[in-house]
């Protein structure tokens, strides 16, 4: 267990994620015994959805007080949320098993201890890292083969605020590797016609699924851009934006990256612009290599449906 701190170190923190998508209210059902993991006011909302007490796990005592404050005096006195501080990786086995576990902090994968704390047919809902994005995924056992699979229920662009510190389950360096050279004031590369800003997350996710070198970068000298979809190599970077493809320079390496992003953009358009919610995945853990490793998403597909209990 000596390697566990590597999963929890503050420097492995992820960019903040937006709140859960509205569809979450339909996935947490009346009567569910639920665990909420991570910061935010979601536990109080889950009390209304389930109709009874919700179990919550926070990284710090300050976050515990935030959860209690969201309940108001009446909710605190009624014990509507059973909240305590602890290691997010561990979950709360003593209060389980759970019908649903809702994770409200960005992760690179699912803790195997969360998986062990699910009831048969239970699900985990979490924002999981993919190419600088954190698509919200509902994951559970596929009744056809027993494998852990997931489907995307929503995805927002990365927040521009600084990362949170501590308690975030990261087994690899986070996205946002830092500032890169600002692009020259020129755009190049074709984008699908009449693409809208609202479709940008869908294009970004398509690129991330197709190329594992896609990430989020904050371009140096472009403060209004915020985190941006990018391919980088050395000191070269090419940014994929809703209004075009922006290279940082004109050297051959950058030209190659530009060509790759142009091809991905046109392929997304040629496939009728799939939405983020069109994607499913499998989750794979390697306990033989590392018994505490996270179950990470792989095998992204738009053709294979994920059969889940909700």
CSV table of C-alpha atoms in Angstrom, one decimal:
chain,number,residue,atom,x,y,z
A,1,UNK,CA,0.0,0.0,0.0
A,2,UNK,CA,3.0,2.3,0.0
A,3,UNK,CA,2.2,3.6,-3.5
A,4,UNK,CA,-1.2,4.9,-2.5
A,5,UNK,CA,0.0,8.5,-1.8
A,6,UNK,CA,0.9,8.8,-5.5
A,7,UNK,CA,-2.8,8.6,-6.3
A,8,UNK,CA,-3.6,11.3,-3.8
A,9,UNK,CA,-0.8,13.9,-4.0
A,10,UNK,CA,-2.0,17.5,-4.3
A,11,UNK,CA,0.2,18.1,-7.4
A,12,UNK,CA,-1.9,15.5,-9.2
A,13,UNK,CA,-5.0,17.6,-8.8
A,14,UNK,CA,-7.2,18.1,-11.8
A,15,UNK,CA,-8.8,21.2,-13.3
A,16,UNK,CA,-12.2,22.0,-11.7
A,17,UNK,CA,-15.1,20.5,-13.4
A,18,UNK,CA,-18.5,22.0,-14.0
A,19,UNK,CA,-21.5,20.8,-11.9
A,20,UNK,CA,-23.1,17.5,-12.8
A,21,UNK,CA,-25.4,17.5,-15.8
A,22,UNK,CA,-29.2,17.9,-15.3
A,23,UNK,CA,-29.7,14.2,-16.2
A,24,UNK,CA,-28.2,13.2,-12.9
A,25,UNK,CA,-31.5,14.0,-11.2
A,26,UNK,CA,-33.1,11.1,-13.2
A,27,UNK,CA,-30.3,8.7,-12.4
A,28,UNK,CA,-30.4,9.1,-8.6
A,29,UNK,CA,-33.8,7.6,-7.8
A,30,UNK,CA,-36.3,7.6,-4.9
A,31,UNK,CA,-35.3,5.0,-2.4
A,32,UNK,CA,-31.6,4.7,-3.6
A,33,UNK,CA,-29.0,4.2,-0.9
A,34,UNK,CA,-26.4,6.7,-2.2
A,35,UNK,CA,-22.8,7.8,-1.6
A,36,UNK,CA,-21.6,11.2,-2.7
A,37,UNK,CA,-17.8,11.5,-3.0
A,38,UNK,CA,-16.1,14.9,-3.3
A,39,UNK,CA,-16.9,18.6,-2.8
A,40,UNK,CA,-20.0,20.6,-3.7
A,41,UNK,CA,-23.7,20.9,-2.8
A,42,UNK,CA,-24.8,17.7,-4.7
A,43,UNK,CA,-25.3,15.7,-1.5
A,44,UNK,CA,-28.1,18.1,-0.4
A,45,UNK,CA,-29.7,17.7,-3.8
A,46,UNK,CA,-29.5,13.9,-3.6
A,47,UNK,CA,-31.4,14.0,-0.3
A,48,UNK,CA,-34.4,15.4,-2.3
A,49,UNK,CA,-34.0,12.8,-5.0
A,50,UNK,CA,-33.6,9.8,-2.8
A,51,UNK,CA,-36.1,10.9,-0.1
A,52,UNK,CA,-33.8,9.9,2.8
A,53,UNK,CA,-30.4,10.3,4.2
A,54,UNK,CA,-27.4,10.4,1.9
A,55,UNK,CA,-23.9,9.3,2.8
A,56,UNK,CA,-21.1,11.7,1.9
A,57,UNK,CA,-17.3,11.6,1.9
A,58,UNK,CA,-15.1,14.8,1.8
A,59,UNK,CA,-11.4,15.3,1.7
A,60,UNK,CA,-11.2,17.9,4.5
A,61,UNK,CA,-13.1,19.1,7.5
A,62,UNK,CA,-13.6,22.4,5.7
A,63,UNK,CA,-15.5,20.6,2.9
A,64,UNK,CA,-17.5,18.7,5.5
A,65,UNK,CA,-18.6,22.0,6.9
A,66,UNK,CA,-19.5,23.2,3.4
A,67,UNK,CA,-21.8,20.2,2.9
A,68,UNK,CA,-23.5,20.8,6.3
A,69,UNK,CA,-23.9,24.5,5.5
A,70,UNK,CA,-25.7,23.7,2.2
A,71,UNK,CA,-28.3,21.8,4.3
A,72,UNK,CA,-29.2,24.7,6.5
A,73,UNK,CA,-29.9,24.4,10.2
A,74,UNK,CA,-33.0,22.1,9.8
A,75,UNK,CA,-31.2,19.7,7.5
A,76,UNK,CA,-28.2,19.5,9.8
A,77,UNK,CA,-30.3,18.8,12.8
A,78,UNK,CA,-32.3,16.2,10.9
A,79,UNK,CA,-29.1,14.4,9.9
A,80,UNK,CA,-30.1,14.4,6.3
A,81,UNK,CA,-26.4,13.9,5.1
A,82,UNK,CA,-24.1,11.5,7.0
A,83,UNK,CA,-20.9,13.3,6.1
A,84,UNK,CA,-17.3,12.7,7.2
A,85,UNK,CA,-13.8,13.5,6.1
A,86,UNK,CA,-11.5,10.8,4.7
A,87,UNK,CA,-9.6,9.4,1.8
A,88,UNK,CA,-11.8,9.7,-1.3
A,89,UNK,CA,-10.1,6.6,-2.8
A,90,UNK,CA,-11.5,4.4,0.0
A,91,UNK,CA,-15.1,5.4,-0.2
A,92,UNK,CA,-17.2,4.6,2.9
A,93,UNK,CA,-17.5,0.8,3.1
A,94,UNK,CA,-19.0,0.8,6.6
A,95,UNK,CA,-22.2,2.5,5.3
A,96,UNK,CA,-22.4,0.5,2.1
A,97,UNK,CA,-23.2,-1.2,-0.2
A,98,UNK,CA,-24.8,1.5,-2.4
A,99,UNK,CA,-27.2,1.7,-5.3
A,100,UNK,CA,-25.4,4.7,-6.7
A,101,UNK,CA,-22.1,6.5,-6.0
A,102,UNK,CA,-21.9,10.0,-7.3
A,103,UNK,CA,-18.3,11.4,-7.6
A,104,UNK,CA,-18.1,15.2,-7.8
A,105,UNK,CA,-14.3,15.6,-8.4
A,106,UNK,CA,-12.4,15.0,-11.6
A,107,UNK,CA,-10.7,11.6,-11.7
A,108,UNK,CA,-8.6,9.6,-14.2
A,109,UNK,CA,-10.5,6.4,-13.3
A,110,UNK,CA,-12.7,4.7,-10.8
A,111,UNK,CA,-11.4,3.5,-7.4
A,112,UNK,CA,-11.7,-0.3,-7.1
A,113,UNK,CA,-13.0,0.3,-3.6
A,114,UNK,CA,-15.9,2.2,-5.0
A,115,UNK,CA,-16.7,-0.6,-7.3
A,116,UNK,CA,-16.6,-3.1,-4.4
A,117,UNK,CA,-19.1,-1.0,-2.5
A,118,UNK,CA,-21.8,-1.2,-5.2
A,119,UNK,CA,-24.9,-3.3,-4.8
A,120,UNK,CA,-25.6,-5.7,-7.7
A,121,UNK,CA,-26.9,-3.5,-10.4
A,122,UNK,CA,-25.4,-0.4,-8.8
A,123,UNK,CA,-23.8,2.4,-10.8
A,124,UNK,CA,-21.0,5.0,-10.3
A,125,UNK,CA,-21.4,8.4,-11.9
A,126,UNK,CA,-18.2,10.5,-12.2
A,127,UNK,CA,-16.4,13.0,-14.4
A,128,UNK,CA,-13.5,11.0,-15.9
A,129,UNK,CA,-10.4,12.5,-17.6
A,130,UNK,CA,-10.3,12.3,-21.4
A,131,UNK,CA,-8.0,14.5,-23.5
A,132,UNK,CA,-8.3,17.5,-21.2
A,133,UNK,CA,-12.1,17.1,-20.8
A,134,UNK,CA,-13.9,15.4,-18.0
A,135,UNK,CA,-17.0,13.8,-19.5
A,136,UNK,CA,-19.6,12.6,-16.9
A,137,UNK,CA,-19.9,8.9,-17.2
A,138,UNK,CA,-22.4,6.5,-15.6
A,139,UNK,CA,-20.7,3.2,-15.1
A,140,UNK,CA,-21.9,-0.3,-14.1
A,141,UNK,CA,-21.7,-4.0,-14.9
A,142,UNK,CA,-23.1,-5.0,-18.3
A,143,UNK,CA,-25.5,-7.8,-17.5
A,144,UNK,CA,-24.6,-9.5,-20.8
A,145,UNK,CA,-21.0,-10.1,-19.9
A,146,UNK,CA,-20.4,-8.7,-16.4
A,147,UNK,CA,-17.8,-6.3,-17.6
A,148,UNK,CA,-17.7,-2.7,-16.2
A,149,UNK,CA,-18.9,-0.4,-18.9
A,150,UNK,CA,-20.1,3.2,-19.1
A,151,UNK,CA,-21.9,5.8,-21.2
A,152,UNK,CA,-21.4,9.5,-21.3
A,153,UNK,CA,-24.3,11.6,-19.9
A,154,UNK,CA,-22.7,15.0,-20.4
A,155,UNK,CA,-19.5,17.0,-20.9
A,156,UNK,CA,-18.6,20.7,-20.3
A,157,UNK,CA,-15.5,22.5,-21.2
A,158,UNK,CA,-12.7,22.7,-18.6
A,159,UNK,CA,-12.9,25.5,-16.1
A,160,UNK,CA,-10.3,28.2,-16.2
A,161,UNK,CA,-9.9,28.4,-12.4
A,162,UNK,CA,-6.7,27.1,-10.7
A,163,UNK,CA,-6.8,23.4,-9.7
A,164,UNK,CA,-8.1,22.3,-6.4
A,165,UNK,CA,-5.5,20.9,-4.0
A,166,UNK,CA,-5.6,17.4,-2.5
A,167,UNK,CA,-7.8,14.4,-2.4
A,168,UNK,CA,-8.2,14.0,-6.2
A,169,UNK,CA,-7.7,10.5,-7.6
A,170,UNK,CA,-5.0,11.0,-10.2
A,171,UNK,CA,-2.7,8.2,-11.3
A,172,UNK,CA,-1.1,10.2,-14.1
A,173,UNK,CA,-0.2,13.9,-14.6
A,174,UNK,CA,-3.3,16.1,-15.0
A,175,UNK,CA,-4.4,17.9,-18.1
A,176,UNK,CA,-3.4,21.5,-18.6
A,177,UNK,CA,0.4,21.0,-18.9
A,178,UNK,CA,0.9,24.7,-18.8
A,179,UNK,CA,1.2,27.7,-21.1
A,180,UNK,CA,2.4,27.1,-24.6
A,181,UNK,CA,3.5,29.7,-27.3
A,182,UNK,CA,0.6,31.9,-28.4
A,183,UNK,CA,-0.5,31.2,-31.9
A,184,UNK,CA,0.4,33.6,-34.7
A,185,UNK,CA,-2.5,35.8,-35.7
A,186,UNK,CA,-3.6,33.4,-38.4
A,187,UNK,CA,-6.0,30.5,-38.7
A,188,UNK,CA,-5.5,27.5,-40.9
A,189,UNK,CA,-7.1,24.2,-41.6
A,190,UNK,CA,-10.7,23.5,-42.5
A,191,UNK,CA,-13.6,23.1,-40.0
A,192,UNK,CA,-17.0,21.7,-40.7
A,193,UNK,CA,-19.3,24.4,-42.1
A,194,UNK,CA,-21.7,26.2,-39.8
A,195,UNK,CA,-20.1,24.6,-36.7
A,196,UNK,CA,-21.4,26.3,-33.6
A,197,UNK,CA,-19.7,27.1,-30.3
A,198,UNK,CA,-22.1,24.7,-28.6
A,199,UNK,CA,-20.7,21.9,-30.7
A,200,UNK,CA,-17.1,22.5,-29.6
A,201,UNK,CA,-17.2,20.0,-26.7
A,202,UNK,CA,-18.4,17.3,-29.1
A,203,UNK,CA,-15.6,18.0,-31.6
A,204,UNK,CA,-13.1,18.1,-28.8
A,205,UNK,CA,-14.2,14.8,-27.4
A,206,UNK,CA,-14.2,13.2,-30.8
A,207,UNK,CA,-10.6,14.4,-31.2
A,208,UNK,CA,-9.6,13.1,-27.8
A,209,UNK,CA,-11.1,9.6,-28.4
A,210,UNK,CA,-9.3,9.5,-31.8
A,211,UNK,CA,-5.9,10.7,-30.7
A,212,UNK,CA,-4.5,10.1,-27.2
A,213,UNK,CA,-2.2,13.1,-27.6
A,214,UNK,CA,-5.1,15.5,-27.4
A,215,UNK,CA,-5.0,17.6,-24.2
A,216,UNK,CA,-6.1,20.9,-22.8
A,217,UNK,CA,-3.6,23.8,-22.8
A,218,UNK,CA,-3.7,27.4,-21.7
A,219,UNK,CA,-2.0,29.3,-24.5
A,220,UNK,CA,0.5,31.9,-23.2
A,221,UNK,CA,-0.5,35.4,-24.3
A,222,UNK,CA,-4.2,34.5,-25.0
A,223,UNK,CA,-5.9,35.1,-21.7
A,224,UNK,CA,-9.4,35.2,-23.2
A,225,UNK,CA,-9.1,31.7,-24.6
A,226,UNK,CA,-8.8,29.8,-21.4
A,227,UNK,CA,-8.2,26.0,-21.6
A,228,UNK,CA,-8.1,25.0,-25.2
A,229,UNK,CA,-8.0,21.7,-27.1
A,230,UNK,CA,-4.5,21.2,-28.4
A,231,UNK,CA,-1.9,18.9,-29.9
A,232,UNK,CA,1.6,19.8,-28.7
A,233,UNK,CA,5.1,18.5,-29.3
A,234,UNK,CA,8.3,20.2,-28.0
A,235,UNK,CA,7.8,23.9,-28.3
A,236,UNK,CA,5.2,23.6,-31.0
A,237,UNK,CA,1.4,23.6,-30.4
A,238,UNK,CA,-1.7,23.6,-32.6
A,239,UNK,CA,-5.0,24.7,-31.0
A,240,UNK,CA,-8.4,23.5,-32.1
A,241,UNK,CA,-10.9,26.2,-31.6
A,242,UNK,CA,-14.6,26.7,-32.6
A,243,UNK,CA,-13.4,29.3,-35.1
A,244,UNK,CA,-10.6,27.4,-36.7
A,245,UNK,CA,-7.2,25.7,-36.2
A,246,UNK,CA,-4.4,27.9,-34.8
A,247,UNK,CA,-0.8,26.9,-35.1
A,248,UNK,CA,1.9,28.4,-32.8
A,249,UNK,CA,4.4,28.7,-35.7
A,250,UNK,CA,5.1,27.5,-39.2
A,251,UNK,CA,7.8,24.9,-38.7
A,252,UNK,CA,7.4,21.4,-40.2
A,253,UNK,CA,6.5,19.7,-36.8
A,254,UNK,CA,3.7,22.2,-36.3
A,255,UNK,CA,2.4,21.7,-39.9
A,256,UNK,CA,2.1,18.0,-39.2
A,257,UNK,CA,0.1,18.6,-36.1
A,258,UNK,CA,-2.1,21.1,-38.0
A,259,UNK,CA,-2.8,18.4,-40.6
A,260,UNK,CA,-3.8,15.9,-37.9
A,261,UNK,CA,-6.3,18.3,-36.3
A,262,UNK,CA,-7.7,19.2,-39.7
A,263,UNK,CA,-8.3,15.5,-40.6
A,264,UNK,CA,-10.0,14.9,-37.2
A,265,UNK,CA,-12.2,17.9,-37.6
A,266,UNK,CA,-13.4,16.9,-41.1
A,267,UNK,CA,-13.9,13.3,-39.9
A,268,UNK,CA,-16.2,14.5,-37.1
A,269,UNK,CA,-18.2,16.5,-39.6
A,270,UNK,CA,-18.3,13.6,-42.0
A,271,UNK,CA,-19.8,11.4,-39.3
A,272,UNK,CA,-22.7,13.8,-38.9
A,273,UNK,CA,-21.1,15.5,-35.8
A,274,UNK,CA,-21.6,12.9,-33.1
A,275,UNK,CA,-22.6,14.3,-29.7
A,276,UNK,CA,-20.7,13.6,-26.5
A,277,UNK,CA,-23.6,11.4,-25.3
A,278,UNK,CA,-23.1,9.1,-28.3
A,279,UNK,CA,-20.0,7.6,-26.7
A,280,UNK,CA,-19.7,4.5,-24.5
A,281,UNK,CA,-16.6,2.8,-23.1
A,282,UNK,CA,-15.2,-0.1,-21.0
A,283,UNK,CA,-13.4,0.3,-17.7
A,284,UNK,CA,-10.2,-1.8,-17.2
A,285,UNK,CA,-8.2,-2.4,-14.1
A,286,UNK,CA,-4.8,-4.2,-13.9
A,287,UNK,CA,-4.7,-5.7,-10.4
A,288,UNK,CA,-1.9,-8.1,-11.3
A,289,UNK,CA,0.3,-5.1,-12.0
A,290,UNK,CA,-1.0,-2.9,-9.2
A,291,UNK,CA,-3.7,-4.0,-6.8
A,292,UNK,CA,-4.7,-0.4,-6.0
A,293,UNK,CA,-4.8,0.8,-9.6
A,294,UNK,CA,-7.8,2.8,-10.9
A,295,UNK,CA,-10.2,1.3,-13.4
A,296,UNK,CA,-9.7,3.5,-16.4
A,297,UNK,CA,-11.9,4.1,-19.5
A,298,UNK,CA,-10.9,2.4,-22.7
A,299,UNK,CA,-12.4,1.0,-25.9
A,300,UNK,CA,-14.5,4.1,-26.7
A,301,UNK,CA,-17.2,3.4,-29.2
A,302,UNK,CA,-20.3,4.8,-30.8
A,303,UNK,CA,-21.4,1.5,-32.2
A,304,UNK,CA,-21.6,-0.6,-29.0
A,305,UNK,CA,-24.4,0.3,-26.6
A,306,UNK,CA,-23.7,0.2,-22.9
A,307,UNK,CA,-26.5,-1.8,-21.2
A,308,UNK,CA,-26.8,-0.4,-17.7
A,309,UNK,CA,-29.6,-0.8,-15.1
A,310,UNK,CA,-30.4,2.9,-15.3
